[in-house]
PDB file of C-alpha atoms in Angstrom:
ATOM      1  CA  MET A   1      15.658   1.331  -3.100  1.00 96.00           C
ATOM      2  CA  ARG A   2      16.342   0.995   0.682  1.00 97.00           C
ATOM      3  CA  LEU A   3      14.526  -2.008   2.006  1.00 97.00           C
ATOM      4  CA  LEU A   4      12.575  -0.832   4.979  1.00 98.00           C
ATOM      5  CA  LYS A   5      11.126  -4.177   6.146  1.00 96.00           C
ATOM      6  CA  SER A   6      10.514  -7.794   5.065  1.00 94.00           C
ATOM      7  CA  THR A   7       7.773  -9.763   6.543  1.00 93.00           C
ATOM      8  CA  LEU A   8       6.914 -13.613   6.826  1.00 92.00           C
ATOM      9  CA  HIS A   9       3.204 -14.754   6.776  1.00 91.00           C
ATOM     10  CA  PRO A  10       3.437 -17.468   9.737  1.00 88.00           C
ATOM     11  CA  ASP A  11       1.475 -20.072   7.766  1.00 89.00           C
ATOM     12  CA  LEU A  12       4.892 -20.191   5.558  1.00 90.00           C
ATOM     13  CA  ASN A  13       6.811 -21.703   8.397  1.00 86.00           C
ATOM     14  CA  ALA A  14      10.212 -19.837   7.620  1.00 86.00           C
ATOM     15  CA  ALA A  15      12.184 -17.606   9.758  1.00 88.00           C
ATOM     16  CA  THR A  16      13.785 -16.025   7.097  1.00 88.00           C
ATOM     17  CA  PRO A  17      13.182 -15.159   3.555  1.00 89.00           C
ATOM     18  CA  GLU A  18      15.643 -17.735   2.213  1.00 89.00           C
ATOM     19  CA  GLU A  19      13.900 -20.559   4.037  1.00 90.00           C
ATOM     20  CA  VAL A  20      10.377 -20.100   2.076  1.00 91.00           C
ATOM     21  CA  THR A  21       9.985 -23.309   0.205  1.00 89.00           C
ATOM     22  CA  GLY A  22       7.915 -23.752  -2.688  1.00 90.00           C
ATOM     23  CA  ASN A  23       6.822 -22.376  -6.004  1.00 93.00           C
ATOM     24  CA  GLY A  24       6.380 -18.577  -5.676  1.00 93.00           C
ATOM     25  CA  PHE A  25       6.266 -15.467  -7.871  1.00 94.00           C
ATOM     26  CA  ILE A  26       7.276 -12.129  -7.293  1.00 94.00           C
ATOM     27  CA  ARG A  27       4.189  -9.074  -7.528  1.00 95.00           C
ATOM     28  CA  ARG A  28       5.768  -5.556  -7.704  1.00 97.00           C
ATOM     29  CA  ALA A  29       3.478  -2.603  -6.633  1.00 97.00           C
ATOM     30  CA  ALA A  30       3.785   1.103  -6.390  1.00 98.00           C
ATOM     31  CA  ARG A  31       2.524   3.061  -3.499  1.00 98.00           C
ATOM     32  CA  ALA A  32       2.298   6.971  -3.763  1.00 98.00           C
ATOM     33  CA  ILE A  33       2.897   9.116  -0.298  1.00 98.00           C
ATOM     34  CA  VAL A  34       1.052  12.231  -0.747  1.00 98.00           C
ATOM     35  CA  LEU A  35       1.241  15.011   1.911  1.00 97.00           C
ATOM     36  CA  ARG A  36       0.038  18.409   2.433  1.00 96.00           C
ATOM     37  CA  GLY A  37       1.203  19.036   6.159  1.00 95.00           C
ATOM     38  CA  SER A  38      -0.118  16.506   8.087  1.00 96.00           C
ATOM     39  CA  GLN A  39      -2.740  15.645   5.434  1.00 97.00           C
ATOM     40  CA  ILE A  40      -2.037  12.571   3.673  1.00 98.00           C
ATOM     41  CA  LEU A  41      -3.798  11.282   0.492  1.00 97.00           C
ATOM     42  CA  MET A  42      -5.595   7.541   1.240  1.00 97.00           C
ATOM     43  CA  LEU A  43      -7.874   4.953   0.002  1.00 96.00           C
ATOM     44  CA  TYR A  44     -10.720   4.368   2.350  1.00 94.00           C
ATOM     45  CA  THR A  45     -11.874   0.925   2.292  1.00 91.00           C
ATOM     46  CA  ALA A  46     -15.418  -0.095   3.670  1.00 86.00           C
ATOM     47  CA  ARG A  47     -15.232  -3.377   3.358  1.00 87.00           C
ATOM     48  CA  TYR A  48     -12.100  -3.326   5.955  1.00 88.00           C
ATOM     49  CA  HIS A  49     -12.966  -0.140   7.499  1.00 89.00           C
ATOM     50  CA  ASP A  50      -9.301   0.502   6.888  1.00 94.00           C
ATOM     51  CA  TYR A  51      -6.872   3.564   5.020  1.00 95.00           C
ATOM     52  CA  SER A  52      -4.363   2.458   2.353  1.00 95.00           C
ATOM     53  CA  ILE A  53      -1.569   4.229   0.551  1.00 97.00           C
ATOM     54  CA  PRO A  54      -2.914   4.653  -2.956  1.00 97.00           C
ATOM     55  CA  GLY A  55      -1.069   2.304  -5.176  1.00 95.00           C
ATOM     56  CA  GLY A  56      -1.231  -1.079  -7.061  1.00 93.00           C
ATOM     57  CA  GLY A  57       0.637  -3.600  -9.023  1.00 94.00           C
ATOM     58  CA  ALA A  58       2.462  -3.101 -11.863  1.00 96.00           C
ATOM     59  CA  ASP A  59       1.823  -4.737 -15.227  1.00 95.00           C
ATOM     60  CA  GLU A  60       3.806  -7.572 -16.915  1.00 93.00           C
ATOM     61  CA  GLY A  61       6.624  -5.290 -18.468  1.00 95.00           C
ATOM     62  CA  GLU A  62       5.649  -1.645 -16.892  1.00 97.00           C
ATOM     63  CA  ASP A  63       8.310   0.312 -15.325  1.00 97.00           C
ATOM     64  CA  ILE A  64       7.631   0.761 -11.757  1.00 98.00           C
ATOM     65  CA  ARG A  65       7.402   4.465 -12.183  1.00 97.00           C
ATOM     66  CA  GLN A  66       4.722   4.044 -14.677  1.00 97.00           C
ATOM     67  CA  ALA A  67       2.855   1.731 -12.456  1.00 97.00           C
ATOM     68  CA  LEU A  68       2.742   4.494  -9.853  1.00 97.00           C
ATOM     69  CA  LEU A  69       1.390   7.364 -12.215  1.00 97.00           C
ATOM     70  CA  ARG A  70      -0.891   4.649 -13.283  1.00 96.00           C
ATOM     71  CA  GLU A  71      -2.451   3.529 -10.077  1.00 94.00           C
ATOM     72  CA  LEU A  72      -2.380   6.996  -8.379  1.00 96.00           C
ATOM     73  CA  GLU A  73      -4.586   8.483 -11.168  1.00 95.00           C
ATOM     74  CA  GLU A  74      -6.748   5.707 -11.208  1.00 93.00           C
ATOM     75  CA  GLU A  75      -7.393   5.183  -7.880  1.00 93.00           C
ATOM     76  CA  THR A  76      -7.498   8.982  -6.391  1.00 94.00           C
ATOM     77  CA  GLY A  77      -8.173  11.043  -9.932  1.00 92.00           C
ATOM     78  CA  ALA A  78      -4.990  12.873  -9.269  1.00 95.00           C
ATOM     79  CA  HIS A  79      -3.578  14.955 -12.144  1.00 92.00           C
ATOM     80  CA  THR A  80      -0.423  16.801 -12.611  1.00 94.00           C
ATOM     81  CA  ILE A  81       1.891  14.305 -10.686  1.00 96.00           C
ATOM     82  CA  GLN A  82       5.319  14.486  -9.877  1.00 97.00           C
ATOM     83  CA  ILE A  83       7.662  12.133  -8.366  1.00 98.00           C
ATOM     84  CA  LEU A  84       9.742  13.622  -6.053  1.00 97.00           C
ATOM     85  CA  SER A  85      12.102  10.808  -4.353  1.00 98.00           C
ATOM     86  CA  GLU A  86      12.024   7.344  -3.186  1.00 98.00           C
ATOM     87  CA  PHE A  87      11.194   6.345   0.022  1.00 98.00           C
ATOM     88  CA  GLY A  88      11.792   2.542   0.240  1.00 98.00           C
ATOM     89  CA  ARG A  89      10.797  -1.017  -0.412  1.00 98.00           C
ATOM     90  CA  TYR A  90       8.226  -3.053   1.801  1.00 97.00           C
ATOM     91  CA  GLN A  91       8.651  -6.800   1.351  1.00 96.00           C
ATOM     92  CA  GLU A  92       6.142  -9.329   2.363  1.00 95.00           C
ATOM     93  CA  PHE A  93       6.201 -13.248   1.721  1.00 95.00           C
ATOM     94  CA  ARG A  94       2.723 -14.629   1.795  1.00 93.00           C
ATOM     95  CA  PRO A  95       0.766 -17.781   0.874  1.00 93.00           C
ATOM     96  CA  TRP A  96      -0.727 -18.159  -2.181  1.00 91.00           C
ATOM     97  CA  TYR A  97      -4.050 -19.989  -2.455  1.00 86.00           C
ATOM     98  CA  LYS A  98      -4.570 -20.113  -6.354  1.00 84.00           C
ATOM     99  CA  PRO A  99      -3.410 -23.248  -8.597  1.00 90.00           C
ATOM    100  CA  GLY A 100       0.281 -23.115  -9.743  1.00 92.00           C
ATOM    101  CA  PHE A 101       1.978 -21.339  -6.861  1.00 95.00           C
ATOM    102  CA  ASP A 102       2.536 -21.816  -2.991  1.00 93.00           C
ATOM    103  CA  PHE A 103       3.536 -18.258  -2.199  1.00 94.00           C
ATOM    104  CA  VAL A 104       3.924 -14.613  -3.522  1.00 95.00           C
ATOM    105  CA  GLN A 105       6.827 -12.196  -2.978  1.00 95.00           C
ATOM    106  CA  MET A 106       4.893  -8.730  -2.684  1.00 95.00           C
ATOM    107  CA  GLU A 107       7.364  -6.021  -3.462  1.00 97.00           C
ATOM    108  CA  SER A 108       5.983  -2.517  -2.741  1.00 98.00           C
ATOM    109  CA  TYR A 109       7.963   0.335  -3.964  1.00 98.00           C
ATOM    110  CA  CYS A 110       7.000   3.498  -2.051  1.00 98.00           C
ATOM    111  CA  PHE A 111       7.614   7.061  -3.769  1.00 98.00           C
ATOM    112  CA  VAL A 112       6.818  10.453  -2.207  1.00 98.00           C
ATOM    113  CA  CYS A 113       5.123  12.447  -4.742  1.00 98.00           C
ATOM    114  CA  GLU A 114       3.294  15.810  -5.141  1.00 97.00           C
ATOM    115  CA  ILE A 115      -0.015  16.026  -7.391  1.00 96.00           C
ATOM    116  CA  GLY A 116      -2.250  19.061  -8.668  1.00 93.00           C
ATOM    117  CA  GLU A 117      -4.388  20.955  -6.272  1.00 90.00           C
ATOM    118  CA  GLU A 118      -7.618  19.074  -7.111  1.00 87.00           C
ATOM    119  CA  LEU A 119      -8.574  15.276  -7.787  1.00 89.00           C
ATOM    120  CA  GLY A 120     -10.408  14.424 -10.793  1.00 85.00           C
ATOM    121  CA  ASP A 121     -12.640  11.056 -11.562  1.00 84.00           C
ATOM    122  CA  THR A 122     -11.390   7.657 -10.030  1.00 84.00           C
ATOM    123  CA  ARG A 123     -11.319   4.883 -12.581  1.00 84.00           C
ATOM    124  CA  LEU A 124     -11.694   1.947  -9.872  1.00 79.00           C
ATOM    125  CA  GLU A 125     -11.215  -1.978 -10.745  1.00 82.00           C
ATOM    126  CA  SER A 126     -14.587  -3.856 -10.088  1.00 84.00           C
ATOM    127  CA  HIS A 127     -13.451  -5.304  -6.718  1.00 79.00           C
ATOM    128  CA  GLU A 128     -12.272  -1.727  -5.576  1.00 83.00           C
ATOM    129  CA  LEU A 129     -15.953  -0.638  -6.240  1.00 75.00           C
ATOM    130  CA  GLN A 130     -17.322  -4.029  -4.679  1.00 83.00           C
ATOM    131  CA  ASN A 131     -15.281  -3.053  -1.457  1.00 77.00           C
ATOM    132  CA  SER A 132     -16.566   0.615  -1.318  1.00 79.00           C
ATOM    133  CA  MET A 133     -12.702   2.122  -1.896  1.00 88.00           C
ATOM    134  CA  HIS A 134     -12.668   5.710  -2.085  1.00 92.00           C
ATOM    135  CA  PRO A 135      -9.842   8.601  -2.019  1.00 94.00           C
ATOM    136  CA  VAL A 136      -9.931  10.715   1.033  1.00 96.00           C
ATOM    137  CA  TRP A 137      -7.618  13.288   2.478  1.00 97.00           C
ATOM    138  CA  ILE A 138      -6.979  12.587   6.398  1.00 98.00           C
ATOM    139  CA  ASP A 139      -4.484  13.778   8.938  1.00 98.00           C
ATOM    140  CA  ILE A 140      -1.868  10.788   8.963  1.00 98.00           C
ATOM    141  CA  HIS A 141      -2.334  10.614  13.245  1.00 98.00           C
ATOM    142  CA  GLU A 142      -6.118   9.922  12.406  1.00 98.00           C
ATOM    143  CA  ALA A 143      -5.201   7.247   9.826  1.00 98.00           C
ATOM    144  CA  ILE A 144      -2.881   5.474  11.914  1.00 97.00           C
ATOM    145  CA  ALA A 145      -5.105   5.249  15.038  1.00 97.00           C
ATOM    146  CA  HIS A 146      -7.932   4.425  13.152  1.00 95.00           C
ATOM    147  CA  ASN A 147      -5.906   1.547  11.403  1.00 96.00           C
ATOM    148  CA  GLU A 148      -4.487   0.374  15.132  1.00 96.00           C
ATOM    149  CA  HIS A 149      -8.189   0.506  16.225  1.00 95.00           C
ATOM    150  CA  THR A 150      -9.319  -1.950  12.983  1.00 93.00           C
ATOM    151  CA  MET A 151      -6.723  -3.964  13.711  1.00 93.00           C
ATOM    152  CA  ALA A 152      -7.264  -4.712  17.382  1.00 93.00           C
ATOM    153  CA  HIS A 153     -11.148  -5.076  16.963  1.00 92.00           C
ATOM    154  CA  SER A 154     -12.051  -5.988  13.364  1.00 85.00           C
ATOM    155  CA  GLU A 155     -12.392  -9.430  12.370  1.00 82.00           C
ATOM    156  CA  LYS A 156     -12.906  -8.547   8.907  1.00 71.00           C
ATOM    157  CA  LYS A 157      -9.431  -6.968   8.550  1.00 69.00           C
ATOM    158  CA  GLY A 158      -7.325  -7.464   5.039  1.00 67.00           C
ATOM    159  CA  LEU A 159      -4.294  -8.506   5.274  1.00 72.00           C
ATOM    160  CA  SER A 160      -2.451  -5.378   3.909  1.00 89.00           C
ATOM    161  CA  ILE A 161      -3.462  -3.244   6.955  1.00 92.00           C
ATOM    162  CA  GLU A 162      -0.372  -4.087   8.881  1.00 92.00           C
ATOM    163  CA  ARG A 163       1.871  -3.020   6.261  1.00 94.00           C
ATOM    164  CA  GLU A 164       0.116   0.171   5.864  1.00 96.00           C
ATOM    165  CA  THR A 165      -0.282   0.970   9.411  1.00 96.00           C
ATOM    166  CA  TYR A 166       3.778   0.041   9.323  1.00 97.00           C
ATOM    167  CA  LEU A 167       4.256   2.523   6.400  1.00 98.00           C
ATOM    168  CA  LEU A 168       1.897   5.403   7.868  1.00 98.00           C
ATOM    169  CA  ARG A 169       4.048   5.237  11.238  1.00 97.00           C
ATOM    170  CA  LEU A 170       7.514   5.387   9.102  1.00 98.00           C
ATOM    171  CA  ILE A 171       6.106   8.449   7.213  1.00 98.00           C
ATOM    172  CA  ARG A 172       5.097  10.309  10.209  1.00 97.00           C
ATOM    173  CA  ASP A 173       8.334  10.008  12.057  1.00 97.00           C
ATOM    174  CA  GLU A 174      10.629  10.564   8.783  1.00 97.00           C
ATOM    175  CA  LEU A 175       8.531  13.023   6.641  1.00 96.00           C
ATOM    176  CA  LEU A 176       6.387  15.111   8.837  1.00 91.00           C
ATOM    177  CA  THR A 177       8.311  18.267   9.724  1.00 72.00           C
ATOM    178  CA  ASN A 178       5.656  19.509  12.467  1.00 59.00           C
TER     179      ASN A 178
END
């Protein structure tokens, strides 16, 4: 899958991924790009006041495409999911603050998908519920503008908003036909 972008958190004190030192691990995640015209299916998180692409971490031994289907259904209630194509991989190196590791290498595998017309019930995890996360259809241009505003003005923004906004811009530029 093509590499869309590789980012290094400034606290890692490295100029390239090869220069990252310490004990790290890889976390694989799958993300679903679902478009209907200029509308995109997103997750709104009230805690961070941002929009993110549905998806999440693959379980140990889980195929990345199976993780995509599971996460998309859990987070949005989507049914009749079809994976249409690979979009690309976004790589991040971030500090890890839990015992045993110095950094995490996040690998987000993005796929273009189609889903059935209606969304069903979600099965959100406790931290997602605590953060008041819920699925929404939103115009992609509005989602980009909203996230850009949050990045510029919010002190409580999450680390992932830069990835999400980069991906939204790339989706807009490469996948929107109007």
